[in-house]
mmCIF file of C-alpha atoms in Angstrom:
data_model
loop_
_atom_site.group_PDB
_atom_site.id
_atom_site.type_symbol
_atom_site.label_atom_id
_atom_site.label_comp_id
_atom_site.label_asym_id
_atom_site.label_seq_id
_atom_site.Cartn_x
_atom_site.Cartn_y
_atom_site.Cartn_z
ATOM 1 C CA MET A 1 33.654 139.955 -20.390
ATOM 2 C CA THR A 2 31.460 142.015 -22.702
ATOM 3 C CA GLN A 3 27.878 141.247 -23.456
ATOM 4 C CA ALA A 4 28.811 140.575 -27.074
ATOM 5 C CA ASN A 5 30.994 137.672 -25.893
ATOM 6 C CA THR A 6 28.352 136.189 -23.624
ATOM 7 C CA VAL A 7 25.720 135.862 -26.365
ATOM 8 C CA THR A 8 26.444 132.625 -28.192
ATOM 9 C CA ARG A 9 23.278 132.161 -30.162
ATOM 10 C CA ARG A 10 20.913 134.718 -31.646
ATOM 11 C CA PRO A 11 17.310 133.515 -31.602
ATOM 12 C CA ASN A 12 15.009 133.831 -34.574
ATOM 13 C CA ALA A 13 13.633 137.355 -34.661
ATOM 14 C CA ASN A 14 10.064 136.163 -35.214
ATOM 15 C CA ALA A 15 10.238 133.840 -32.194
ATOM 16 C CA VAL A 16 11.434 136.733 -30.044
ATOM 17 C CA LEU A 17 8.613 138.900 -31.355
ATOM 18 C CA VAL A 18 6.001 136.229 -30.542
ATOM 19 C CA LEU A 19 7.215 135.800 -26.938
ATOM 20 C CA LEU A 20 7.359 139.544 -26.341
ATOM 21 C CA LEU A 21 3.888 139.874 -27.885
ATOM 22 C CA LEU A 22 2.490 137.245 -25.502
ATOM 23 C CA ALA A 23 3.943 139.117 -22.534
ATOM 24 C CA TYR A 24 2.494 142.383 -23.850
ATOM 25 C CA ILE A 25 -0.925 140.778 -24.279
ATOM 26 C CA LEU A 26 -0.831 139.787 -20.610
ATOM 27 C CA ASN A 27 0.311 143.321 -19.765
ATOM 28 C CA PHE A 28 -2.890 144.824 -21.155
ATOM 29 C CA LEU A 29 -5.092 141.882 -20.253
ATOM 30 C CA ASP A 30 -4.171 142.416 -16.603
ATOM 31 C CA ARG A 31 -5.106 146.096 -16.965
ATOM 32 C CA GLN A 32 -8.394 145.598 -18.825
ATOM 33 C CA ILE A 33 -9.730 142.827 -16.647
ATOM 34 C CA LEU A 34 -10.268 145.444 -13.947
ATOM 35 C CA GLY A 35 -12.639 147.339 -16.258
ATOM 36 C CA ILE A 36 -14.906 144.405 -17.074
ATOM 37 C CA LEU A 37 -14.947 143.317 -13.427
ATOM 38 C CA GLY A 38 -15.621 146.891 -12.299
ATOM 39 C CA PRO A 39 -19.349 146.666 -11.508
ATOM 40 C CA ALA A 40 -18.894 143.545 -9.364
ATOM 41 C CA ILE A 41 -15.827 144.962 -7.571
ATOM 42 C CA LYS A 42 -17.527 148.314 -6.937
ATOM 43 C CA ALA A 43 -20.609 146.612 -5.551
ATOM 44 C CA GLU A 44 -18.711 144.300 -3.187
ATOM 45 C CA LEU A 45 -16.183 146.887 -1.975
ATOM 46 C CA ASN A 46 -18.684 149.803 -2.051
ATOM 47 C CA LEU A 47 -16.576 152.109 -4.259
ATOM 48 C CA THR A 48 -17.555 155.387 -5.950
ATOM 49 C CA ASP A 49 -16.730 156.119 -9.601
ATOM 50 C CA THR A 50 -13.907 158.405 -8.445
ATOM 51 C CA GLN A 51 -12.395 155.693 -6.232
ATOM 52 C CA PHE A 52 -12.614 153.087 -8.971
ATOM 53 C CA GLY A 53 -11.099 155.543 -11.444
ATOM 54 C CA ALA A 54 -8.197 156.045 -9.046
ATOM 55 C CA VAL A 55 -7.660 152.294 -8.737
ATOM 56 C CA GLY A 56 -7.888 151.803 -12.507
ATOM 57 C CA GLY A 57 -5.579 154.676 -13.424
ATOM 58 C CA LEU A 58 -3.768 156.629 -10.719
ATOM 59 C CA ALA A 59 -2.784 153.636 -8.557
ATOM 60 C CA PHE A 60 -1.327 151.848 -11.543
ATOM 61 C CA ALA A 61 0.289 154.883 -13.154
ATOM 62 C CA MET A 62 2.088 156.362 -10.151
ATOM 63 C CA LEU A 63 4.969 153.903 -9.813
ATOM 64 C CA TYR A 64 4.530 152.562 -13.355
ATOM 65 C CA SER A 65 5.485 155.953 -14.743
ATOM 66 C CA LEU A 66 8.154 156.832 -12.191
ATOM 67 C CA LEU A 67 10.018 153.534 -12.437
ATOM 68 C CA GLY A 68 9.835 153.238 -16.224
ATOM 69 C CA VAL A 69 12.893 155.407 -16.937
ATOM 70 C CA PRO A 70 15.294 153.886 -14.348
ATOM 71 C CA LEU A 71 14.257 150.352 -15.308
ATOM 72 C CA ALA A 72 14.734 151.167 -18.996
ATOM 73 C CA PHE A 73 18.169 152.588 -18.175
ATOM 74 C CA LEU A 74 18.960 149.418 -16.199
ATOM 75 C CA ALA A 75 17.914 147.347 -19.214
ATOM 76 C CA ASP A 76 20.249 149.323 -21.501
ATOM 77 C CA ARG A 77 23.188 148.702 -19.158
ATOM 78 C CA THR A 78 22.478 145.077 -18.170
ATOM 79 C CA SER A 79 20.000 142.687 -19.801
ATOM 80 C CA ARG A 80 16.883 143.839 -21.621
ATOM 81 C CA SER A 81 15.410 140.326 -21.655
ATOM 82 C CA GLY A 82 16.189 139.899 -17.948
ATOM 83 C CA VAL A 83 14.358 143.094 -17.015
ATOM 84 C CA VAL A 84 11.334 142.095 -19.124
ATOM 85 C CA THR A 85 11.206 138.645 -17.495
ATOM 86 C CA ALA A 86 11.456 139.997 -13.951
ATOM 87 C CA SER A 87 8.782 142.582 -14.705
ATOM 88 C CA LEU A 88 6.390 139.944 -16.064
ATOM 89 C CA THR A 89 6.820 137.891 -12.892
ATOM 90 C CA VAL A 90 6.171 140.825 -10.561
ATOM 91 C CA TRP A 91 3.093 142.237 -12.298
ATOM 92 C CA SER A 92 1.551 138.763 -12.655
ATOM 93 C CA ALA A 93 2.034 138.040 -8.950
ATOM 94 C CA PHE A 94 0.340 141.294 -7.948
ATOM 95 C CA THR A 95 -2.493 140.655 -10.428
ATOM 96 C CA ALA A 96 -3.147 137.357 -8.674
ATOM 97 C CA LEU A 97 -3.091 139.114 -5.291
ATOM 98 C CA CYS A 98 -5.868 141.461 -6.478
ATOM 99 C CA GLY A 99 -8.170 138.469 -6.154
ATOM 100 C CA THR A 100 -7.623 138.431 -2.376
ATOM 101 C CA VAL A 101 -8.469 142.052 -1.508
ATOM 102 C CA THR A 102 -10.955 142.987 1.199
ATOM 103 C CA GLY A 103 -11.131 146.763 0.763
ATOM 104 C CA TYR A 104 -10.275 149.860 -1.275
ATOM 105 C CA GLY A 105 -6.869 150.470 0.334
ATOM 106 C CA GLN A 106 -5.681 146.931 -0.305
ATOM 107 C CA LEU A 107 -6.858 146.993 -3.915
ATOM 108 C CA PHE A 108 -5.106 150.348 -4.455
ATOM 109 C CA LEU A 109 -1.874 148.915 -2.991
ATOM 110 C CA TYR A 110 -1.919 145.793 -5.174
ATOM 111 C CA ARG A 111 -2.601 147.846 -8.294
ATOM 112 C CA LEU A 112 0.464 149.887 -7.356
ATOM 113 C CA GLY A 113 2.339 146.582 -7.388
ATOM 114 C CA VAL A 114 1.011 145.702 -10.833
ATOM 115 C CA GLY A 115 2.278 149.082 -12.025
ATOM 116 C CA VAL A 116 5.714 148.465 -10.511
ATOM 117 C CA GLY A 117 6.003 145.212 -12.463
ATOM 118 C CA GLU A 118 4.724 146.522 -15.759
ATOM 119 C CA ALA A 119 7.051 149.541 -15.568
ATOM 120 C CA GLY A 120 9.966 147.430 -16.774
ATOM 121 C CA GLY A 121 8.235 145.482 -19.511
ATOM 122 C CA VAL A 122 7.522 147.793 -22.422
ATOM 123 C CA ALA A 123 10.544 150.042 -23.073
ATOM 124 C CA PRO A 124 13.104 147.179 -23.098
ATOM 125 C CA SER A 125 10.770 145.224 -25.394
ATOM 126 C CA TYR A 126 10.686 148.141 -27.838
ATOM 127 C CA ALA A 127 14.487 148.226 -27.817
ATOM 128 C CA LEU A 128 14.814 144.451 -28.281
ATOM 129 C CA ILE A 129 12.528 144.545 -31.316
ATOM 130 C CA ALA A 130 14.440 147.490 -32.774
ATOM 131 C CA ASP A 131 17.646 145.456 -32.304
ATOM 132 C CA TYR A 132 16.262 142.359 -34.028
ATOM 133 C CA PHE A 133 14.511 143.961 -37.019
ATOM 134 C CA PRO A 134 16.061 146.151 -39.760
ATOM 135 C CA PRO A 135 14.770 149.701 -40.299
ATOM 136 C CA ASP A 136 12.575 148.835 -43.303
ATOM 137 C CA ARG A 137 10.666 146.219 -41.209
ATOM 138 C CA ARG A 138 10.819 147.948 -37.838
ATOM 139 C CA ALA A 139 7.494 149.800 -37.808
ATOM 140 C CA ARG A 140 5.665 146.629 -38.870
ATOM 141 C CA ALA A 141 7.434 144.586 -36.181
ATOM 142 C CA LEU A 142 6.599 147.180 -33.534
ATOM 143 C CA ALA A 143 3.028 147.306 -34.831
ATOM 144 C CA ILE A 144 2.744 143.517 -34.481
ATOM 145 C CA PHE A 145 4.088 143.823 -30.943
ATOM 146 C CA SER A 146 1.567 146.598 -30.330
ATOM 147 C CA LEU A 147 -1.221 144.178 -31.254
ATOM 148 C CA GLY A 148 -0.815 143.199 -27.619
ATOM 149 C CA VAL A 149 -2.832 146.311 -26.763
ATOM 150 C CA PRO A 150 -6.099 145.438 -28.568
ATOM 151 C CA ILE A 151 -5.677 141.684 -28.048
ATOM 152 C CA GLY A 152 -4.977 142.201 -24.352
ATOM 153 C CA LEU A 153 -7.809 144.693 -23.934
ATOM 154 C CA GLY A 154 -10.246 142.543 -25.910
ATOM 155 C CA GLY A 155 -9.120 139.353 -24.219
ATOM 156 C CA GLY A 156 -9.417 140.986 -20.823
ATOM 157 C CA ALA A 157 -12.992 142.004 -21.564
ATOM 158 C CA TYR A 158 -14.001 138.599 -22.961
ATOM 159 C CA ILE A 159 -12.099 136.263 -20.657
ATOM 160 C CA GLY A 160 -12.707 138.409 -17.590
ATOM 161 C CA ALA A 161 -16.465 138.473 -18.189
ATOM 162 C CA HIS A 162 -16.698 134.721 -18.604
ATOM 163 C CA LEU A 163 -14.413 133.859 -15.683
ATOM 164 C CA ALA A 164 -16.340 136.247 -13.454
ATOM 165 C CA GLN A 165 -19.659 134.781 -14.560
ATOM 166 C CA TRP A 166 -18.509 131.206 -13.926
ATOM 167 C CA PHE A 167 -16.230 131.542 -10.893
ATOM 168 C CA GLY A 168 -16.411 135.128 -9.593
ATOM 169 C CA TRP A 169 -14.190 138.165 -10.089
ATOM 170 C CA ARG A 170 -11.580 137.041 -7.558
ATOM 171 C CA THR A 171 -10.801 133.849 -9.468
ATOM 172 C CA ALA A 172 -10.431 135.851 -12.680
ATOM 173 C CA PHE A 173 -7.545 137.827 -11.165
ATOM 174 C CA VAL A 174 -5.824 134.711 -9.822
ATOM 175 C CA VAL A 175 -6.017 132.837 -13.136
ATOM 176 C CA MET A 176 -4.622 135.745 -15.155
ATOM 177 C CA GLY A 177 -1.755 136.225 -12.739
ATOM 178 C CA ALA A 178 -0.857 132.528 -12.787
ATOM 179 C CA ILE A 179 -0.598 132.499 -16.596
ATOM 180 C CA GLY A 180 2.027 135.258 -16.509
ATOM 181 C CA ILE A 181 4.095 133.497 -13.861
ATOM 182 C CA VAL A 182 4.196 130.360 -16.031
ATOM 183 C CA LEU A 183 5.201 132.334 -19.147
ATOM 184 C CA ALA A 184 8.106 134.181 -17.471
ATOM 185 C CA PRO A 185 10.764 131.387 -17.496
ATOM 186 C CA ILE A 186 9.872 130.461 -21.092
ATOM 187 C CA LEU A 187 10.424 134.051 -22.169
ATOM 188 C CA LYS A 188 13.775 134.201 -20.365
ATOM 189 C CA TYR A 189 14.973 131.026 -22.077
ATOM 190 C CA VAL A 190 14.008 132.063 -25.632
ATOM 191 C CA VAL A 191 14.557 135.834 -25.703
ATOM 192 C CA ARG A 192 18.268 136.725 -25.687
ATOM 193 C CA ASP A 193 19.925 140.109 -25.770
ATOM 194 C CA THR A 194 21.716 141.027 -28.995
ATOM 195 C CA PRO A 195 25.410 142.039 -28.967
ATOM 196 C CA ARG A 196 25.714 145.745 -28.294
ATOM 197 C CA VAL A 197 27.874 148.290 -26.489
ATOM 198 C CA PRO A 198 29.493 146.899 -23.292
ATOM 199 C CA ALA A 199 27.788 148.196 -20.145
ATOM 200 C CA ALA A 200 30.896 150.103 -19.101
ATOM 201 C CA ASP A 201 30.777 152.057 -22.367
ATOM 202 C CA ALA A 202 27.012 152.636 -22.439
ATOM 203 C CA ALA A 203 25.747 156.190 -22.220
ATOM 204 C CA PRO A 204 24.834 157.244 -18.656
ATOM 205 C CA LEU A 205 21.294 158.384 -17.903
ATOM 206 C CA THR A 206 22.525 161.956 -17.445
ATOM 207 C CA GLN A 207 23.739 161.857 -21.046
ATOM 208 C CA ALA A 208 20.908 159.876 -22.623
ATOM 209 C CA PHE A 209 17.934 161.920 -21.416
ATOM 210 C CA PRO A 210 19.354 165.368 -22.326
ATOM 211 C CA ILE A 211 19.886 164.173 -25.906
ATOM 212 C CA VAL A 212 16.237 163.284 -26.384
ATOM 213 C CA ALA A 213 15.015 166.213 -24.253
ATOM 214 C CA ARG A 214 16.690 168.750 -26.565
ATOM 215 C CA LYS A 215 14.560 167.588 -29.487
ATOM 216 C CA PRO A 216 11.193 169.359 -29.882
ATOM 217 C CA THR A 217 9.831 166.340 -31.734
ATOM 218 C CA PHE A 218 10.139 164.215 -28.596
ATOM 219 C CA TRP A 219 8.030 166.551 -26.493
ATOM 220 C CA LEU A 220 5.411 167.087 -29.198
ATOM 221 C CA MET A 221 4.996 163.348 -29.779
ATOM 222 C CA ALA A 222 5.021 162.573 -26.061
ATOM 223 C CA PHE A 223 2.327 165.111 -25.171
ATOM 224 C CA ALA A 224 0.259 164.262 -28.268
ATOM 225 C CA SER A 225 0.292 160.589 -27.342
ATOM 226 C CA SER A 226 -0.531 161.528 -23.736
ATOM 227 C CA MET A 227 -3.662 163.394 -24.799
ATOM 228 C CA SER A 228 -4.737 160.397 -26.859
ATOM 229 C CA SER A 229 -3.974 157.981 -24.029
ATOM 230 C CA LEU A 230 -5.843 160.123 -21.509
ATOM 231 C CA CYS A 231 -9.040 159.434 -23.394
ATOM 232 C CA GLY A 232 -8.045 155.939 -24.564
ATOM 233 C CA TYR A 233 -7.218 154.585 -21.104
ATOM 234 C CA GLY A 234 -10.282 156.237 -19.650
ATOM 235 C CA LEU A 235 -12.532 154.618 -22.241
ATOM 236 C CA ALA A 236 -10.810 151.250 -21.835
ATOM 237 C CA LEU A 237 -11.684 151.228 -18.131
ATOM 238 C CA TRP A 238 -15.143 152.812 -18.292
ATOM 239 C CA THR A 239 -16.724 151.622 -21.569
ATOM 240 C CA PRO A 240 -17.880 148.302 -20.018
ATOM 241 C CA SER A 241 -19.716 150.285 -17.337
ATOM 242 C CA VAL A 242 -21.237 152.571 -19.994
ATOM 243 C CA LEU A 243 -22.513 149.519 -21.863
ATOM 244 C CA ILE A 244 -24.078 148.163 -18.682
ATOM 245 C CA ARG A 245 -25.565 151.458 -17.449
ATOM 246 C CA SER A 246 -26.632 153.129 -20.696
ATOM 247 C CA PHE A 247 -27.187 150.219 -23.087
ATOM 248 C CA HIS A 248 -28.456 147.817 -20.375
ATOM 249 C CA LEU A 249 -26.238 144.844 -21.266
ATOM 250 C CA ASP A 250 -25.421 142.068 -18.823
ATOM 251 C CA LEU A 251 -21.846 141.032 -18.009
ATOM 252 C CA ILE A 252 -21.431 138.428 -20.770
ATOM 253 C CA GLN A 253 -23.055 140.649 -23.406
ATOM 254 C CA THR A 254 -20.768 143.500 -22.383
ATOM 255 C CA GLY A 255 -17.672 141.299 -22.611
ATOM 256 C CA ASN A 256 -18.628 139.982 -26.045
ATOM 257 C CA PHE A 257 -19.574 143.408 -27.439
ATOM 258 C CA PHE A 258 -16.518 145.238 -26.154
ATOM 259 C CA ALA A 259 -14.104 142.440 -27.058
ATOM 260 C CA SER A 260 -15.359 142.384 -30.649
ATOM 261 C CA LEU A 261 -14.693 146.116 -31.011
ATOM 262 C CA LEU A 262 -11.207 145.884 -29.546
ATOM 263 C CA LEU A 263 -10.117 142.758 -31.372
ATOM 264 C CA ILE A 264 -11.470 143.635 -34.836
ATOM 265 C CA GLY A 265 -10.986 147.382 -34.762
ATOM 266 C CA GLY A 266 -7.860 147.547 -32.624
ATOM 267 C CA CYS A 267 -5.898 144.842 -34.423
ATOM 268 C CA THR A 268 -6.764 146.321 -37.812
ATOM 269 C CA GLY A 269 -5.735 149.813 -36.755
ATOM 270 C CA VAL A 270 -2.437 148.826 -35.138
ATOM 271 C CA PHE A 271 -1.308 146.677 -38.069
ATOM 272 C CA MET A 272 -2.342 149.253 -40.674
ATOM 273 C CA GLY A 273 -0.473 151.953 -38.768
ATOM 274 C CA GLY A 274 2.785 150.004 -38.914
ATOM 275 C CA TRP A 275 2.363 148.964 -42.535
ATOM 276 C CA LEU A 276 1.472 152.439 -43.755
ATOM 277 C CA ALA A 277 4.277 154.056 -41.741
ATOM 278 C CA ASP A 278 6.891 151.738 -43.250
ATOM 279 C CA LYS A 279 5.500 152.329 -46.734
ATOM 280 C CA LEU A 280 5.085 156.106 -46.577
ATOM 281 C CA GLY A 281 7.954 156.789 -44.180
ATOM 282 C CA ARG A 282 10.582 155.580 -46.661
ATOM 283 C CA LYS A 283 9.975 158.706 -48.724
ATOM 284 C CA ASP A 284 9.024 161.161 -45.998
ATOM 285 C CA ARG A 285 9.751 160.643 -42.261
ATOM 286 C CA ALA A 286 6.935 163.077 -41.419
ATOM 287 C CA TRP A 287 4.386 160.325 -42.080
ATOM 288 C CA TYR A 288 5.379 158.616 -38.825
ATOM 289 C CA ALA A 289 3.676 161.547 -37.080
ATOM 290 C CA ARG A 290 1.219 162.642 -39.767
ATOM 291 C CA LEU A 291 -0.632 159.296 -39.844
ATOM 292 C CA PRO A 292 -1.614 159.362 -36.146
ATOM 293 C CA ALA A 293 -2.694 163.002 -36.417
ATOM 294 C CA ILE A 294 -5.112 162.219 -39.244
ATOM 295 C CA ALA A 295 -6.420 159.177 -37.377
ATOM 296 C CA TRP A 296 -7.163 161.165 -34.218
ATOM 297 C CA LEU A 297 -9.112 163.801 -36.149
ATOM 298 C CA ILE A 298 -11.529 161.040 -37.168
ATOM 299 C CA THR A 299 -11.456 159.292 -33.788
ATOM 300 C CA ALA A 300 -12.962 162.138 -31.736
ATOM 301 C CA PRO A 301 -16.326 162.558 -33.523
ATOM 302 C CA THR A 302 -16.884 158.852 -34.213
ATOM 303 C CA PHE A 303 -16.298 157.929 -30.563
ATOM 304 C CA ALA A 304 -18.751 160.609 -29.463
ATOM 305 C CA LEU A 305 -21.398 159.520 -31.971
ATOM 306 C CA GLY A 306 -20.984 155.850 -31.072
ATOM 307 C CA LEU A 307 -21.276 156.442 -27.331
ATOM 308 C CA MET A 308 -24.445 158.508 -27.844
ATOM 309 C CA ALA A 309 -26.025 156.129 -30.374
ATOM 310 C CA PRO A 310 -29.638 155.173 -29.586
ATOM 311 C CA SER A 311 -29.105 151.454 -30.258
ATOM 312 C CA LEU A 312 -26.389 148.799 -30.223
ATOM 313 C CA TRP A 313 -26.852 148.174 -33.942
ATOM 314 C CA LEU A 314 -25.796 151.729 -34.662
ATOM 315 C CA ALA A 315 -23.254 151.971 -31.848
ATOM 316 C CA TRP A 316 -21.171 148.977 -32.989
ATOM 317 C CA PRO A 317 -20.143 150.211 -36.469
ATOM 318 C CA LEU A 318 -19.655 153.749 -35.180
ATOM 319 C CA LEU A 319 -17.431 152.554 -32.316
ATOM 320 C CA LEU A 320 -15.513 150.158 -34.559
ATOM 321 C CA ILE A 321 -13.966 153.076 -36.478
ATOM 322 C CA PRO A 322 -12.378 154.900 -33.513
ATOM 323 C CA ASN A 323 -11.329 151.632 -31.875
ATOM 324 C CA ALA A 324 -9.209 151.089 -34.981
ATOM 325 C CA LEU A 325 -7.920 154.621 -35.373
ATOM 326 C CA ASN A 326 -7.243 155.644 -31.774
ATOM 327 C CA ILE A 327 -4.292 153.223 -31.435
ATOM 328 C CA LEU A 328 -3.020 153.397 -35.013
ATOM 329 C CA TRP A 329 -0.253 155.621 -33.597
ATOM 330 C CA LEU A 330 1.556 152.842 -31.720
ATOM 331 C CA GLY A 331 3.742 151.454 -34.507
ATOM 332 C CA PRO A 332 4.633 154.777 -36.180
ATOM 333 C CA VAL A 333 5.274 156.840 -33.046
ATOM 334 C CA VAL A 334 7.190 154.175 -31.138
ATOM 335 C CA THR A 335 9.388 153.680 -34.205
ATOM 336 C CA ALA A 336 10.020 157.420 -34.440
ATOM 337 C CA VAL A 337 10.984 157.611 -30.754
ATOM 338 C CA GLN A 338 13.548 154.835 -31.334
ATOM 339 C CA HIS A 339 15.154 157.027 -33.993
ATOM 340 C CA LEU A 340 15.546 160.151 -31.887
ATOM 341 C CA VAL A 341 18.656 158.732 -30.165
ATOM 342 C CA PRO A 342 21.590 156.405 -30.965
ATOM 343 C CA GLN A 343 20.999 152.649 -30.677
ATOM 344 C CA ARG A 344 22.553 152.262 -27.222
ATOM 345 C CA MET A 345 20.022 154.697 -25.707
ATOM 346 C CA ARG A 346 16.807 153.267 -27.143
ATOM 347 C CA SER A 347 15.386 151.791 -23.941
ATOM 348 C CA THR A 348 16.053 155.031 -22.087
ATOM 349 C CA ALA A 349 14.378 157.095 -24.832
ATOM 350 C CA SER A 350 11.367 154.770 -24.826
ATOM 351 C CA GLY A 351 11.197 154.870 -21.039
ATOM 352 C CA SER A 352 11.232 158.674 -21.058
ATOM 353 C CA PHE A 353 8.449 158.734 -23.655
ATOM 354 C CA LEU A 354 6.372 156.200 -21.712
ATOM 355 C CA PHE A 355 6.868 158.142 -18.477
ATOM 356 C CA ILE A 356 5.107 161.183 -19.929
ATOM 357 C CA ASN A 357 2.504 159.183 -21.848
ATOM 358 C CA ASN A 358 1.477 157.014 -18.906
ATOM 359 C CA LEU A 359 1.710 159.600 -16.144
ATOM 360 C CA ILE A 360 -0.731 161.853 -18.003
ATOM 361 C CA GLY A 361 -2.743 159.331 -20.008
ATOM 362 C CA LEU A 362 -3.087 156.485 -17.555
ATOM 363 C CA GLY A 363 -2.760 158.521 -14.381
ATOM 364 C CA VAL A 364 -5.318 161.174 -15.310
ATOM 365 C CA GLY A 365 -7.712 159.606 -17.845
ATOM 366 C CA PRO A 366 -9.618 156.968 -15.812
ATOM 367 C CA LEU A 367 -9.681 159.163 -12.707
ATOM 368 C CA LEU A 368 -10.875 162.231 -14.658
ATOM 369 C CA MET A 369 -13.758 160.325 -16.278
ATOM 370 C CA GLY A 370 -14.794 158.888 -12.929
ATOM 371 C CA ARG A 371 -14.622 162.293 -11.233
ATOM 372 C CA ILE A 372 -16.653 163.971 -13.998
ATOM 373 C CA SER A 373 -19.198 161.162 -13.813
ATOM 374 C CA ASP A 374 -19.641 161.638 -10.060
ATOM 375 C CA GLY A 375 -20.013 165.384 -10.616
ATOM 376 C CA LEU A 376 -22.726 164.887 -13.241
ATOM 377 C CA LYS A 377 -24.600 162.172 -11.371
ATOM 378 C CA SER A 378 -26.994 164.517 -9.617
ATOM 379 C CA THR A 379 -28.120 165.875 -13.002
ATOM 380 C CA TYR A 380 -27.891 162.887 -15.335
ATOM 381 C CA GLY A 381 -28.121 159.898 -13.004
ATOM 382 C CA ALA A 382 -26.976 156.632 -14.596
ATOM 383 C CA GLU A 383 -26.193 158.505 -17.834
ATOM 384 C CA SER A 384 -23.504 160.631 -16.173
ATOM 385 C CA LEU A 385 -20.705 158.254 -17.148
ATOM 386 C CA ARG A 386 -21.718 158.314 -20.810
ATOM 387 C CA TYR A 387 -21.577 162.136 -20.879
ATOM 388 C CA ALA A 388 -18.229 162.125 -19.080
ATOM 389 C CA ALA A 389 -16.790 159.775 -21.707
ATOM 390 C CA VAL A 390 -18.131 161.833 -24.609
ATOM 391 C CA GLY A 391 -16.693 165.048 -23.184
ATOM 392 C CA CYS A 392 -13.212 163.557 -22.867
ATOM 393 C CA THR A 393 -13.064 162.636 -26.575
ATOM 394 C CA ALA A 394 -12.087 166.277 -27.230
ATOM 395 C CA PHE A 395 -8.559 165.381 -26.075
ATOM 396 C CA TYR A 396 -8.079 163.506 -29.366
ATOM 397 C CA LEU A 397 -8.334 166.833 -31.207
ATOM 398 C CA VAL A 398 -5.586 168.303 -29.020
ATOM 399 C CA ALA A 399 -3.464 165.217 -29.726
ATOM 400 C CA ALA A 400 -3.922 165.627 -33.486
ATOM 401 C CA LEU A 401 -2.835 169.269 -33.411
ATOM 402 C CA LEU A 402 0.352 168.485 -31.457
ATOM 403 C CA MET A 403 1.221 165.578 -33.736
ATOM 404 C CA PHE A 404 0.873 167.714 -36.863
ATOM 405 C CA PHE A 405 3.473 170.059 -35.355
ATOM 406 C CA ALA A 406 5.715 167.049 -34.654
ATOM 407 C CA ALA A 407 5.474 165.942 -38.297
ATOM 408 C CA GLY A 408 7.097 169.178 -39.391
ATOM 409 C CA ARG A 409 10.136 168.591 -37.150
ATOM 410 C CA LEU A 410 10.657 164.839 -37.354
ATOM 411 C CA LYS A 411 13.069 164.688 -40.284
ATOM 412 C CA ALA A 412 15.482 167.126 -38.609
ATOM 413 C CA ASP A 413 15.560 165.131 -35.350
ATOM 414 C CA TRP A 414 15.797 161.638 -36.911
ATOM 415 C CA VAL A 415 18.883 159.493 -36.075
ATOM 416 C CA ASP A 416 19.764 156.602 -38.406
ATOM 417 C CA ASP A 417 20.928 153.199 -37.149
ATOM 418 C CA LYS A 418 24.593 153.923 -37.907
ATOM 419 C CA ALA A 419 24.683 156.671 -35.261
#
């Protein structure tokens, strides 16, 4: 029996989008909560900046990146909604277990587990949304889904700070994990796969990846996004510590300040990216890449100025700008990646893109900032982390250059829905 015959009712597209958005919020909330809880965790477990950077980035990214492509391929051949549901359950369980750790090795292991779970959540969600929404609404739908990034990051900072203040950092992990476990069966019930090619006729992985790999646009967009994510993930983990060390905020003040930047700036940037891409991309596909490139050119200097600002009153408006622009790329670029291959290969294409983006961005960014900070500590003391963060903003300029090159190739590599 084909999958098309097993699907008897197609859910409302907006309901599917809301459930996938909630799961994506938890995805990033479970990542960001580590950043806001960092000072307390480091103090209790006696970790260096390099060790904490490894836990916040490398531990998560190792299996998260490696398993993303095979799980995306599995989703294309079986059930996209099933893979998303299973992934949500696994990463939530390991998030809860992080509240029980007694040392660095155990925390590293459980963060590996969180990465294993989250590896199967994003690429199939991209493909589901592309299946449910027509091309002229797709970038906006993917941008709404991508609001999970700033909402999850901001929520992780705010909720994590308050839970830690009231109950301790261990309880914060357990509560966040429990919420995801409760959401998983609801998501499975509501989100259904759309009719598509029977699994026996689906393109094998050995066919799907070479198609996308032959397109220069894929590599340019993947490495551009990786350079952006290297800095973005590093700042997401380390900015709370910068606010505590350099601006002398307490835990609650840090959570409130950082959450306001992420929620206001991030949500505005993600939504505007999708809206502008749909509007401008109708006439010229290059805008799906050109928009992020322009945004990153502005992101680099404003992040640096905000991090070095002499007061919070000046830092907040300066940091609001790059917190909007640094993730404007999500809707446009993810949409473009969906259109580099035929419909039946979308999860695999997204998984391949995420493999590169996360292995470099998430695997290197937090660890690199922590390592640079430790290296500068003998010279700059508590300010070493601030200088490490400022130095890494230069990667946004590299990202912009690569994305401008991608804009020139995108129209030639674009595949319409009928393919």
